[in-house]
Short mmCIF file of C-alpha atoms in Angstrom, two decimals:
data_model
loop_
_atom_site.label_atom_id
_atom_site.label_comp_id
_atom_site.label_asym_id
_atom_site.label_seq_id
_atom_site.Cartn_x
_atom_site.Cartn_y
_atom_site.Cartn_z
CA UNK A 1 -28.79 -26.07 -30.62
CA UNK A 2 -26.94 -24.93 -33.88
CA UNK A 3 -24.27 -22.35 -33.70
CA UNK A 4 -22.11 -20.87 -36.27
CA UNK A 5 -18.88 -18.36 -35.84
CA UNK A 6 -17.71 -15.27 -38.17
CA UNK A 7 -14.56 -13.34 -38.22
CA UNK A 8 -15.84 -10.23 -38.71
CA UNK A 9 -11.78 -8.70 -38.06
CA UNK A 10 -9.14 -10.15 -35.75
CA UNK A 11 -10.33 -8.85 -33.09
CA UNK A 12 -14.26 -9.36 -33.41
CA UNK A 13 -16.40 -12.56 -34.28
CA UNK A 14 -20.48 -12.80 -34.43
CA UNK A 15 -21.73 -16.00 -33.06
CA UNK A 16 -24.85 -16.67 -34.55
CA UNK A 17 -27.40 -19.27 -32.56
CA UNK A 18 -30.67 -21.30 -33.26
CA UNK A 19 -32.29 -23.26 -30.48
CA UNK A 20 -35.09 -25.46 -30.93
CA UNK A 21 -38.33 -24.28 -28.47
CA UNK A 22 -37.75 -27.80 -26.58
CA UNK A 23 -34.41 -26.45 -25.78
CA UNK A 24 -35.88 -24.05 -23.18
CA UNK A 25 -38.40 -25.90 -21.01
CA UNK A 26 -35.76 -26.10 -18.26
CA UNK A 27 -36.18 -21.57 -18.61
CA UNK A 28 -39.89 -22.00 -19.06
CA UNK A 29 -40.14 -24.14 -15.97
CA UNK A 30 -38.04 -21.67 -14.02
CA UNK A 31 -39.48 -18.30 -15.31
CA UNK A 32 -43.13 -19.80 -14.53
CA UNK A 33 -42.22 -20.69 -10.94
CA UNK A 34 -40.40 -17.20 -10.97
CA UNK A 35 -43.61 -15.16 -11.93
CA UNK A 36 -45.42 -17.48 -9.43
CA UNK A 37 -43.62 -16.02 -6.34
CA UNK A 38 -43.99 -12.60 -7.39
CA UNK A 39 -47.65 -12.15 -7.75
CA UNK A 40 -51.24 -13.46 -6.26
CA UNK A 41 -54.14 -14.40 -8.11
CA UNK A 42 -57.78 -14.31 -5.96
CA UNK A 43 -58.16 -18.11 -5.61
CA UNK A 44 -55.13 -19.42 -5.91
CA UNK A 45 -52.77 -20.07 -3.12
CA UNK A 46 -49.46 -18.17 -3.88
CA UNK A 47 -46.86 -20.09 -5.76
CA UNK A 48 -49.43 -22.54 -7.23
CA UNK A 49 -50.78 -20.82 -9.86
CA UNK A 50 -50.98 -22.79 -12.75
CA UNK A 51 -49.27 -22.07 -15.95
CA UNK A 52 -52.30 -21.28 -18.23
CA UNK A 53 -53.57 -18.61 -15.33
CA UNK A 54 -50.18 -16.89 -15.67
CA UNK A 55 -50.44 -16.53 -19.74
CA UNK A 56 -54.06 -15.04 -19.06
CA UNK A 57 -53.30 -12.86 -16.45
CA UNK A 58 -49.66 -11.86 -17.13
CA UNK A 59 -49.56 -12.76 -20.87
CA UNK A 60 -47.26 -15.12 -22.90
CA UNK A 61 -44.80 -12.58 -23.68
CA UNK A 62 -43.41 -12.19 -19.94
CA UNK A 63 -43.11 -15.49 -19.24
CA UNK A 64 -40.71 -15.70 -22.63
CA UNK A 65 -39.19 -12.40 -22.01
CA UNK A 66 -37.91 -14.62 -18.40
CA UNK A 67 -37.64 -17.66 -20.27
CA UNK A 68 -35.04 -15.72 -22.82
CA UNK A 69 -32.87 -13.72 -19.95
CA UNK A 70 -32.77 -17.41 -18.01
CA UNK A 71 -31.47 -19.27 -21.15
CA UNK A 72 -29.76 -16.62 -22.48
CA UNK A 73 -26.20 -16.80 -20.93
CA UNK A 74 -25.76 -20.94 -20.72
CA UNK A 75 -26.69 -20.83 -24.63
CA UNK A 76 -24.28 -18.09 -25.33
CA UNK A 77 -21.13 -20.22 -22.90
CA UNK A 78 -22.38 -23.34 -24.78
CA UNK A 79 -21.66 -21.60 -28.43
CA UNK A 80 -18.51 -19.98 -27.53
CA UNK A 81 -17.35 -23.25 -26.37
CA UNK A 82 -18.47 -25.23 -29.60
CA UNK A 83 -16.69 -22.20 -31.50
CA UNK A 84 -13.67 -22.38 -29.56
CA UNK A 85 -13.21 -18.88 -29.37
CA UNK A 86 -11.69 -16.67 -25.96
CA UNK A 87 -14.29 -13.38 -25.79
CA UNK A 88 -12.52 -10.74 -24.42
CA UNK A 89 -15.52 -8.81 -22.30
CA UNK A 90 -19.59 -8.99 -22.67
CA UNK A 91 -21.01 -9.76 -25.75
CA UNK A 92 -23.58 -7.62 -27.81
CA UNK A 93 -26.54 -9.83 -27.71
CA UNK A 94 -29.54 -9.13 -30.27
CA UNK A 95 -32.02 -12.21 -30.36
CA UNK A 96 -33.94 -12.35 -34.08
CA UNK A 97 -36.32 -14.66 -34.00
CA UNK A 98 -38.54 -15.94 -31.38
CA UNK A 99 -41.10 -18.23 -32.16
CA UNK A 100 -43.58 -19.08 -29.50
CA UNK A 101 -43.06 -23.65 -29.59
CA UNK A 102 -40.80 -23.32 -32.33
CA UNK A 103 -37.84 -21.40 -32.12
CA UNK A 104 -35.05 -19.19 -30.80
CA UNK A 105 -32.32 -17.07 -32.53
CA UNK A 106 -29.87 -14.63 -31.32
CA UNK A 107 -26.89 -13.55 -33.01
CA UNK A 108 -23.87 -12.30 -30.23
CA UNK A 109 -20.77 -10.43 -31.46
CA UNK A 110 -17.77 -9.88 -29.29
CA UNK A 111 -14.29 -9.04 -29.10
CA UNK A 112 -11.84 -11.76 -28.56
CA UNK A 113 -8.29 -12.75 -28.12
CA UNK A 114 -6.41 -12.29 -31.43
CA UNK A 115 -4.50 -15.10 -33.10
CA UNK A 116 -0.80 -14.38 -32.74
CA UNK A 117 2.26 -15.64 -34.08
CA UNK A 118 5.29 -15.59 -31.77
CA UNK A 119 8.25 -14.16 -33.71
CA UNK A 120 11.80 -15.03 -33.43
CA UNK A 121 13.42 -13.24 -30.86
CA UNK A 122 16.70 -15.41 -30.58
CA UNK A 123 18.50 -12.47 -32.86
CA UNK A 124 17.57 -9.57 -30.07
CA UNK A 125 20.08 -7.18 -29.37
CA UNK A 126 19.94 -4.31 -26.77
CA UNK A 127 22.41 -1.61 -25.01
CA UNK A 128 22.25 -1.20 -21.45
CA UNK A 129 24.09 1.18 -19.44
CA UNK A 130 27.23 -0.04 -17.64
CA UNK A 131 27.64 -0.31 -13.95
CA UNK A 132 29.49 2.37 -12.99
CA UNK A 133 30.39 3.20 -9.27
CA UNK A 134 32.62 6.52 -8.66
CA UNK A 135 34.11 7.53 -5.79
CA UNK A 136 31.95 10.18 -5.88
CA UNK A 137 29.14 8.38 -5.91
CA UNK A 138 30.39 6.69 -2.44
CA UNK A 139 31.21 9.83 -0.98
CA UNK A 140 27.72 11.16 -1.77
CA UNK A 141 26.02 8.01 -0.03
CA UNK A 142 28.30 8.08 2.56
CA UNK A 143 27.44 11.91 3.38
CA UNK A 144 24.09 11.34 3.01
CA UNK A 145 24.51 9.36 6.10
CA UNK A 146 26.40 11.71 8.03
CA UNK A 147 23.46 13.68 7.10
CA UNK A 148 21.29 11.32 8.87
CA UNK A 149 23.36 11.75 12.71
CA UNK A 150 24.00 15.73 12.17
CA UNK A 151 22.82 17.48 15.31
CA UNK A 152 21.27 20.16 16.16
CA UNK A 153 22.17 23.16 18.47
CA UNK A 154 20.26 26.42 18.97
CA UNK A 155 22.32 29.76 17.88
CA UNK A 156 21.86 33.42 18.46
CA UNK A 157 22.19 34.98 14.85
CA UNK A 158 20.14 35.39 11.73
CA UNK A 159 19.45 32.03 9.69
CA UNK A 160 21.60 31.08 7.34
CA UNK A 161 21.35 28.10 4.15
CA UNK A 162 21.58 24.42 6.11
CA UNK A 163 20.07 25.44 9.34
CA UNK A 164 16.98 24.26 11.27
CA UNK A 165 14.59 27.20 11.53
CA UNK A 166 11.22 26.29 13.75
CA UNK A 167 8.19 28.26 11.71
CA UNK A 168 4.91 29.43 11.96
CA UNK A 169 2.98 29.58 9.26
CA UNK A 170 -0.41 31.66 7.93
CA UNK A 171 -1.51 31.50 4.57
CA UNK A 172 -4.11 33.89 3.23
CA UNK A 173 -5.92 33.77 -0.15
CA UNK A 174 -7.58 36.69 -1.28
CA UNK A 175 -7.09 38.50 2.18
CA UNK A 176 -8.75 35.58 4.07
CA UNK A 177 -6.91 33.11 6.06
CA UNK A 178 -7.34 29.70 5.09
CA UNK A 179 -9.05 27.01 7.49
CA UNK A 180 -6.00 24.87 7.24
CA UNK A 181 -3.40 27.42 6.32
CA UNK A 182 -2.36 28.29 9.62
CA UNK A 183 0.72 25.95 11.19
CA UNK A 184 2.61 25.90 14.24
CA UNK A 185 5.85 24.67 15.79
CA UNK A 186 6.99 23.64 12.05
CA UNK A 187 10.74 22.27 12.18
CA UNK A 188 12.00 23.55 8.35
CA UNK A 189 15.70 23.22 7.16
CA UNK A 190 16.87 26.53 4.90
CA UNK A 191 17.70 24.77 1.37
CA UNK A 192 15.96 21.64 1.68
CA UNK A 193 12.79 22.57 -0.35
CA UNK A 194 10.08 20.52 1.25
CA UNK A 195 7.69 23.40 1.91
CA UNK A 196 6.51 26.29 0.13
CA UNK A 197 8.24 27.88 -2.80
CA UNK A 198 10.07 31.22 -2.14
CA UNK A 199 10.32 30.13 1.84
CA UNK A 200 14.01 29.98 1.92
CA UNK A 201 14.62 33.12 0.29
CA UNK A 202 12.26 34.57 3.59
CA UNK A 203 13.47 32.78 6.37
CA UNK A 204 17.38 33.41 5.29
CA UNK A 205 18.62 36.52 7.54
CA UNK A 206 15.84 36.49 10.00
CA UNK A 207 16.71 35.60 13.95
CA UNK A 208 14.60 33.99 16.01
CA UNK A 209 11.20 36.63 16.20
CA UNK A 210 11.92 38.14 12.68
CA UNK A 211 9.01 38.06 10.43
CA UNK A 212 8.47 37.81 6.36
CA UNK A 213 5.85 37.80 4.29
CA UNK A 214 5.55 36.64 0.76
CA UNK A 215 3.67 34.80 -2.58
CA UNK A 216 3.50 30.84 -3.62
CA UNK A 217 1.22 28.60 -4.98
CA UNK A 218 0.23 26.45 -2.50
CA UNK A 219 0.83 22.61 -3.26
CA UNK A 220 -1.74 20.71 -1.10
CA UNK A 221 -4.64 21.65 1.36
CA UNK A 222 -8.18 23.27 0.59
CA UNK A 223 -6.54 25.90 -1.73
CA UNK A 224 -4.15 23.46 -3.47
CA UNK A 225 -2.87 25.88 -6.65
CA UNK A 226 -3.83 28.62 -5.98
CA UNK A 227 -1.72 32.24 -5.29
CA UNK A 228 -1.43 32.74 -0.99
CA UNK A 229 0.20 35.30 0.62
CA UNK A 230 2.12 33.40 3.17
CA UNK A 231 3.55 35.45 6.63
CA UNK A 232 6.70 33.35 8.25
CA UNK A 233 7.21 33.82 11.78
CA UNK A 234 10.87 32.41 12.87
CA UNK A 235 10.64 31.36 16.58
CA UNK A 236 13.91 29.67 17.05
CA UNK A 237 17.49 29.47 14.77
CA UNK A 238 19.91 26.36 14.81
CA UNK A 239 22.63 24.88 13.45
CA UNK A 240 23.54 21.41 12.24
CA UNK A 241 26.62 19.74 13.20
CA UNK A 242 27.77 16.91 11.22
CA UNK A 243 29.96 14.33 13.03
CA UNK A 244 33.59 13.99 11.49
CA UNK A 245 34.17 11.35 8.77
CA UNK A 246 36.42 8.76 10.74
CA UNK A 247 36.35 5.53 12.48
CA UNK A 248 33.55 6.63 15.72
CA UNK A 249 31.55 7.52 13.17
CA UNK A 250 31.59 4.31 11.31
CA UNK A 251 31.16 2.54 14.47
CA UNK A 252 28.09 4.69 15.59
CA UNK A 253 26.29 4.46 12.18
CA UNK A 254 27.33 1.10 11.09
CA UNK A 255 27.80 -2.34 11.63
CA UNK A 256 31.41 -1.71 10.94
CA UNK A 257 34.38 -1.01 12.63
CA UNK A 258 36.52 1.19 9.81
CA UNK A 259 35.55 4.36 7.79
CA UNK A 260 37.05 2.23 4.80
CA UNK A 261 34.81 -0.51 5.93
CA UNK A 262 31.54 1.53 5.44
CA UNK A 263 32.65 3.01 2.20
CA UNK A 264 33.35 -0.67 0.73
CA UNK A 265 29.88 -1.60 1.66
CA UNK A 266 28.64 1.64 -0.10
CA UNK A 267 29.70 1.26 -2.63
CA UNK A 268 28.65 -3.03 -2.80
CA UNK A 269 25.35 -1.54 -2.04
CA UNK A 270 25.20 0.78 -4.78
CA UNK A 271 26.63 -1.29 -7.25
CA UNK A 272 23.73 -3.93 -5.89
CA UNK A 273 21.59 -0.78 -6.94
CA UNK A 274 22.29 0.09 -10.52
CA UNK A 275 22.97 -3.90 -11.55
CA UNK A 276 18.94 -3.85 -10.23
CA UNK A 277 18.70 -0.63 -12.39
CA UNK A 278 20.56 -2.54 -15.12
CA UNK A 279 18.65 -5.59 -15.54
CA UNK A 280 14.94 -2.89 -15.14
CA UNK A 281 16.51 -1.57 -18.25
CA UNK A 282 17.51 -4.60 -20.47
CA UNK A 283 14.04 -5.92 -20.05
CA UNK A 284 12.73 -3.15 -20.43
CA UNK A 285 14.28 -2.65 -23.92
CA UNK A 286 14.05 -6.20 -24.93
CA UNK A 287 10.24 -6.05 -24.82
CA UNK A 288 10.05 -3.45 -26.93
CA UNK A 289 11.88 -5.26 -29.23
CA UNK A 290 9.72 -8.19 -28.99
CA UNK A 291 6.84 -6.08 -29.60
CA UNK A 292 8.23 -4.84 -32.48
CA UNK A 293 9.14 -7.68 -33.95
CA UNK A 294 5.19 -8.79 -33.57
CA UNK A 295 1.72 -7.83 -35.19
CA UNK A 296 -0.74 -7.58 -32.49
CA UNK A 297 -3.89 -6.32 -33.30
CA UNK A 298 -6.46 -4.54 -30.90
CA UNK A 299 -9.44 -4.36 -29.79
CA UNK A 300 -10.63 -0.63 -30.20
CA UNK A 301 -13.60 -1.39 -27.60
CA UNK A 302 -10.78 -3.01 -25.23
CA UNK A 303 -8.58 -0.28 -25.77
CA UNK A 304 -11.47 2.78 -24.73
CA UNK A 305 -12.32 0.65 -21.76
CA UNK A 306 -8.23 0.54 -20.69
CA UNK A 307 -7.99 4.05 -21.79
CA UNK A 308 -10.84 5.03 -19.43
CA UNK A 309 -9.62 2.90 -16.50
CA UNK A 310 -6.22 4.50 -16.47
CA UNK A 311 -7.60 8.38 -16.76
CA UNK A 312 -10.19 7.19 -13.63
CA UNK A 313 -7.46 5.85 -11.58
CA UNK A 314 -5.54 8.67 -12.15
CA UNK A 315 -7.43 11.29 -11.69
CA UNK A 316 -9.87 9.20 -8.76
CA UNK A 317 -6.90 7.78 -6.82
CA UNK A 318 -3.49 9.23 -7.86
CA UNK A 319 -4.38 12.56 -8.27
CA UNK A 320 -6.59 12.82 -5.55
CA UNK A 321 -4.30 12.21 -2.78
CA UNK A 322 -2.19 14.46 -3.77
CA UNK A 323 -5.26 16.48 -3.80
CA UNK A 324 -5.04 18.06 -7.67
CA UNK A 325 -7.28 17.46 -10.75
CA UNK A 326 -6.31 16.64 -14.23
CA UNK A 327 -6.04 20.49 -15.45
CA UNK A 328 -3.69 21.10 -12.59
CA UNK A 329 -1.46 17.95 -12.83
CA UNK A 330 -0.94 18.51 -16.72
CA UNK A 331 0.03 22.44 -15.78
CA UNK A 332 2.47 20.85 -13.78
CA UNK A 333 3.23 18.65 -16.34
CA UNK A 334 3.41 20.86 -19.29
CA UNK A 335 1.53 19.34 -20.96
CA UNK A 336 -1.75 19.62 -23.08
CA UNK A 337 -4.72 17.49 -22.36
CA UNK A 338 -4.59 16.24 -26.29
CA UNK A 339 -1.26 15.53 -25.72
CA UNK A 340 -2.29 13.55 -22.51
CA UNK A 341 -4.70 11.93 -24.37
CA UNK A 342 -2.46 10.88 -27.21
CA UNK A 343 0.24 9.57 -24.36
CA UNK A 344 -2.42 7.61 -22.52
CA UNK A 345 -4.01 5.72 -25.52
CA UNK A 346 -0.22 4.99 -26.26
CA UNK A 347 0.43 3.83 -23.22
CA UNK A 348 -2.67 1.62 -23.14
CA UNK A 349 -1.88 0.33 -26.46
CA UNK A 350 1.50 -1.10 -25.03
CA UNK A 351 0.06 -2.71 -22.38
CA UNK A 352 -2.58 -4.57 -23.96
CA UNK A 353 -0.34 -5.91 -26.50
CA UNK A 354 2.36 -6.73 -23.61
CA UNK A 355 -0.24 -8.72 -22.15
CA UNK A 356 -1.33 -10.47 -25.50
CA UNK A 357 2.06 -11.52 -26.67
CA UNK A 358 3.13 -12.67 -23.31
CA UNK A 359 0.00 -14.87 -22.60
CA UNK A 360 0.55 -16.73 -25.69
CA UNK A 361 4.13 -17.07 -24.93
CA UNK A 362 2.95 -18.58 -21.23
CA UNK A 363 0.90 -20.69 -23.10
CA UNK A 364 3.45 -21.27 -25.88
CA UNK A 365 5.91 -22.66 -23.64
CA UNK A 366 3.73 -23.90 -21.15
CA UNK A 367 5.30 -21.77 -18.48
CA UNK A 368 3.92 -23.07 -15.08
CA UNK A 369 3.22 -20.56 -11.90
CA UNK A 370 4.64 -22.73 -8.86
CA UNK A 371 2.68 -21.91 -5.21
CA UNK A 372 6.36 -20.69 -3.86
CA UNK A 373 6.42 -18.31 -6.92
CA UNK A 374 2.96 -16.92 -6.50
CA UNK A 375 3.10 -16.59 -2.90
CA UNK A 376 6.21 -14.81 -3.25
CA UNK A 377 4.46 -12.45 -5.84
CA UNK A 378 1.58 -12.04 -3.19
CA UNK A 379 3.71 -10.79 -0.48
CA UNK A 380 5.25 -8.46 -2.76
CA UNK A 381 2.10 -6.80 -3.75
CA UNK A 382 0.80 -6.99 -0.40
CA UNK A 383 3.75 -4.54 1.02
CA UNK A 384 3.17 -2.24 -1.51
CA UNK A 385 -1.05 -1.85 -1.05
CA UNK A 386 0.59 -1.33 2.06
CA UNK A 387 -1.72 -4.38 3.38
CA UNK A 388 -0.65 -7.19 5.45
CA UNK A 389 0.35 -10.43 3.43
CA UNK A 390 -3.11 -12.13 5.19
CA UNK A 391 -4.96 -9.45 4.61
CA UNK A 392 -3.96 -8.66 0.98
CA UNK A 393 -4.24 -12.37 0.27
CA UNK A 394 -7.99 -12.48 1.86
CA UNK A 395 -9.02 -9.22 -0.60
CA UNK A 396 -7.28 -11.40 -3.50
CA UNK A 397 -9.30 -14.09 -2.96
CA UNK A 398 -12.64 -12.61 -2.07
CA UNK A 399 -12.34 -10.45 -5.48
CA UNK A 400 -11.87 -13.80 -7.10
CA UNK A 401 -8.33 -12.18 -8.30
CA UNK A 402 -5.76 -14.83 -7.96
CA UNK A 403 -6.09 -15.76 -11.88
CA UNK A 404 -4.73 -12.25 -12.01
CA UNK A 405 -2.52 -12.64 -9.92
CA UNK A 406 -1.13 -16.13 -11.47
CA UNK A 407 -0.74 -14.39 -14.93
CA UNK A 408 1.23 -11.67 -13.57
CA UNK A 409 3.75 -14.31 -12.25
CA UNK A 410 3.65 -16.01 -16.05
CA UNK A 411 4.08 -13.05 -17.73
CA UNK A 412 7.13 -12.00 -15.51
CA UNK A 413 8.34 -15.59 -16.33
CA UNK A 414 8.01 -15.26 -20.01
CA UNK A 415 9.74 -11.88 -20.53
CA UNK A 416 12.72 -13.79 -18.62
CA UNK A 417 12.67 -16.42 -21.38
CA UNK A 418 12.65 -13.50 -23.90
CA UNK A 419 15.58 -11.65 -22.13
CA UNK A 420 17.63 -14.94 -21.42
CA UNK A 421 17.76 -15.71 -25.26
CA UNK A 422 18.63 -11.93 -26.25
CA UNK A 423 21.66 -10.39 -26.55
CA UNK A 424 22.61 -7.69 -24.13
CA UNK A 425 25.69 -5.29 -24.43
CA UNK A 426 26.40 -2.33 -22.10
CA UNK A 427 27.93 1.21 -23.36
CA UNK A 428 31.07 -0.50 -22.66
CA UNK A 429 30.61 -3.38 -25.08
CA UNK A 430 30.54 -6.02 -22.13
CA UNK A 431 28.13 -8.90 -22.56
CA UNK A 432 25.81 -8.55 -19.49
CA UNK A 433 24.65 -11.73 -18.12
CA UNK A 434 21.01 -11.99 -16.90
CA UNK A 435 20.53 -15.48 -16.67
CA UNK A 436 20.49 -15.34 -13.30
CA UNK A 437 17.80 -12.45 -12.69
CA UNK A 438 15.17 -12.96 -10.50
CA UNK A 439 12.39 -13.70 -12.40
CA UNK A 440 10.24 -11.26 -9.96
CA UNK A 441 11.56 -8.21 -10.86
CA UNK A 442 11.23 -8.98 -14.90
CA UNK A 443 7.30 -9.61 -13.10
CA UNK A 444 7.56 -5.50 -11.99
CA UNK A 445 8.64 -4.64 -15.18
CA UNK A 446 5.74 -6.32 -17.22
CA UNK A 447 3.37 -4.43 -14.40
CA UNK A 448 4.59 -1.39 -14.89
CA UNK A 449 4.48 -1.76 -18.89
CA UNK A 450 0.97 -3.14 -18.45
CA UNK A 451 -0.50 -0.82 -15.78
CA UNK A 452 -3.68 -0.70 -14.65
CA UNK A 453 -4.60 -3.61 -17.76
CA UNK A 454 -5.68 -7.23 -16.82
CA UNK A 455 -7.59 -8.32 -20.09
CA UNK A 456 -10.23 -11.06 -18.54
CA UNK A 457 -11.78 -13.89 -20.31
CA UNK A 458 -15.60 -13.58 -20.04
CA UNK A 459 -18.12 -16.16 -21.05
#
């Protein structure tokens, strides 16, 4: 076999192969013994037709045409190798020449892995916002969780902002009540906003018995967007108590034994909180510095495929839980569908070339994934899908997707490197100090960058 490669841009070579007819007896053999299970010739016992019966009967051309689609794929691995090249995707495949005992050409473009050069980024410098913790910021967390033990007790007056109204609902569209628009027993607090739009204003001055009917666009359900007239029936009015702000209340909502005690550990936690924030947002900025600092060209057939994945996920899986469509979500949005377009292609863009510059970083550096690292990756995923670690681990593996997996874990480890050696500041001028980071959550932040991307390697 001869094989030759040509750039045809960065992103696109044409392997061009010739393969002398001796080349594909092993194919012949196979696509003759093929043919031979599939069909019956009066007089011969099936399977043991011989090969001249099958060119009379069946002609030449199928056997080849078998032959060709056998061969096809190990010649094609065996160029790509010689041309040391990494195809991104399936090749185009468009065979020349075939000469019956003489020869074989195909030609085979397709997109691969551009060359890139990893630029300096020793001299990167990026503002972060400082951590900040307020006392108002405790107080906040801290009423939140007096929020969390307010009780409830039933009161004989009209319903007023902060108390716990129980509801029941019917929603009509068009004069005709909806199959699932009609609720019962519904536990709603005035102010809270967690059901229907213009509710509050309704339920606010009725007692227990009063009724109210009014317009909103419904969120979810069979009529999700659409204008219902909604009648509010208030069964029962009460009020929330909040416990006082001292010591008991520490003691019944804590682990601690002081008021003071539970504020100090607010506000560790929420300094915990925005340091987390703090180092999301320094590698966040640092890789778009890196990026700019490198050319990364891209595939355009890559990029449609990416662009197409992300829209189908969104609309297929994201959108459809919440049980909208792309027109409605970008009403929502504001925004126009070129303008979601434009956004999406950008968005693909970034990830591709996240991927591209990372992965030759990984390989750059030789950045190893250890098994403690990976399985620690694994178990994070796995709570998210929402999937036990076993179970997540099991789909992994039966998808063949732990390569993915492993260069998720090496990317996350090479935007460390990249953040280590940069310079961070916050809006206070202090040098902020991420050596230390765990190289997981600089993992989160090249997943969210990269989305729904994983650019495989096919031979």
């Amino acid at each position: 076999m001869k094989s030759a490669v040509e750039t045809l841009n960065p992103t696109r070579v044409r392997l061009t192969v010739e393969v002398p007819f001796e080349e594909l007896k092993d194919s012949l053999d196979a696509a003759y013994k093929k043919i031979n299970q599939q069909v019956t010739v009066k007089g011969f016992r099936k399977g043991k037709i011989p090969a001249r019966v099958i060119d009379q009967r069946f002609g030449r051309g199928a056997v080849l045409e078998e032959a060709v689609n056998d061969a096809l794929p190990k010649l094609y691995n065996a160029a790509v190798n010689e041309a040391e090249v990494n195809p991104l995707g399936q090749p185009e495949v468009d065979i020349t020449e075939l000469k019956d005992g003489e020869l074989l050409s195909f030609t085979a473009e397709v997109d691969v892995r551009p060359t890139i050069e990893i630029p300096d980024y020793s001299g990167i410098e990026v503002e972060v916002d400082a951590i900040e913790v307020t006392d108002e910021d405790v107080e906040k967390s801290v009423e939140q969780l007096r929020e969390r033990f307010a009780s409830t007790n039933p009161v004989e007056r009209a319903a007023a902002e902060g108390d716990v109204v129980t509801i029941d609902l019917e929603a009509k569209v068009e004069g005709e009540v909806l199959p699932d628009g009609v609720a019962e027993g519904v536990s709603y607090t005035i102010g809270s906003g967690e059901l229907l739009d213009g509710i509050d204003a309704a339920v606010t001055g009725l007692e227990a018995g009063g009724e109210a009917t009014f317009t909103s666009e419904l969120k979810g359900g069979s009529a999700a967007g659409k204008e219902a007239e909604v009648t509010v029936k208030v069964t029962a009015v009460a009020a929330r108590e909040l416990p006082e702000l001292d010591d008991e209340f520490a003691q019944m909502a804590s682990e601690f034994d002081t008021l003071d005690e539970l504020k100090a550990d607010s506000r560790k936690r929420l300094e915990n909180m925005k340091q987390f924030d703090q180092a999301t947002q320094a590698q966040e900025r640092v890789l778009e510095k890196f990026l700019e600092l490198a050319e990364i060209p891209v595939p355009e057939k890559l990029l449609e495929e990416e662009i197409n994945t992300r829209k189908h996920n969104l609309e297929h899986h994201q959108l459809g839980q919440m049980g909208l469509d792309l027109a409605k979500y970008l009403e929502f949005q504001g925004k126009t569908e070129e303008e979601f377009d434009a956004e999406t292609r950008e968005q693909a863009v970034k990830g591709i070339k996240t991927q591209f510059l990372l992965d030759e970083l990984v390989s750059q550096q030789k950045l190893n994934v250890e098994q403690d690292e990976l399985t620690e990756h694994l178990m994070r995923r796995a709570a998210s899908s929402g999937m036990s670690p076993d179970q997540f681990a099991q789909a992994v593996v039966q998808g063949g997707q732990v390569p993915m997996l492993v260069g998720e874990v090496a990317r996350g480890k090479a935007l460390a490197v990249v953040v280590e050696a940069a310079k961070v500041v916050d809006t206070n001028g202090e040098v902020v100090d991420l050596s230390d980071e765990d190289e997981e959550q600089a993992t989160e932040t090249v997943e969210a960058v990269t989305g729904e991307a994983e650019v495989s390697e096919d031979k």
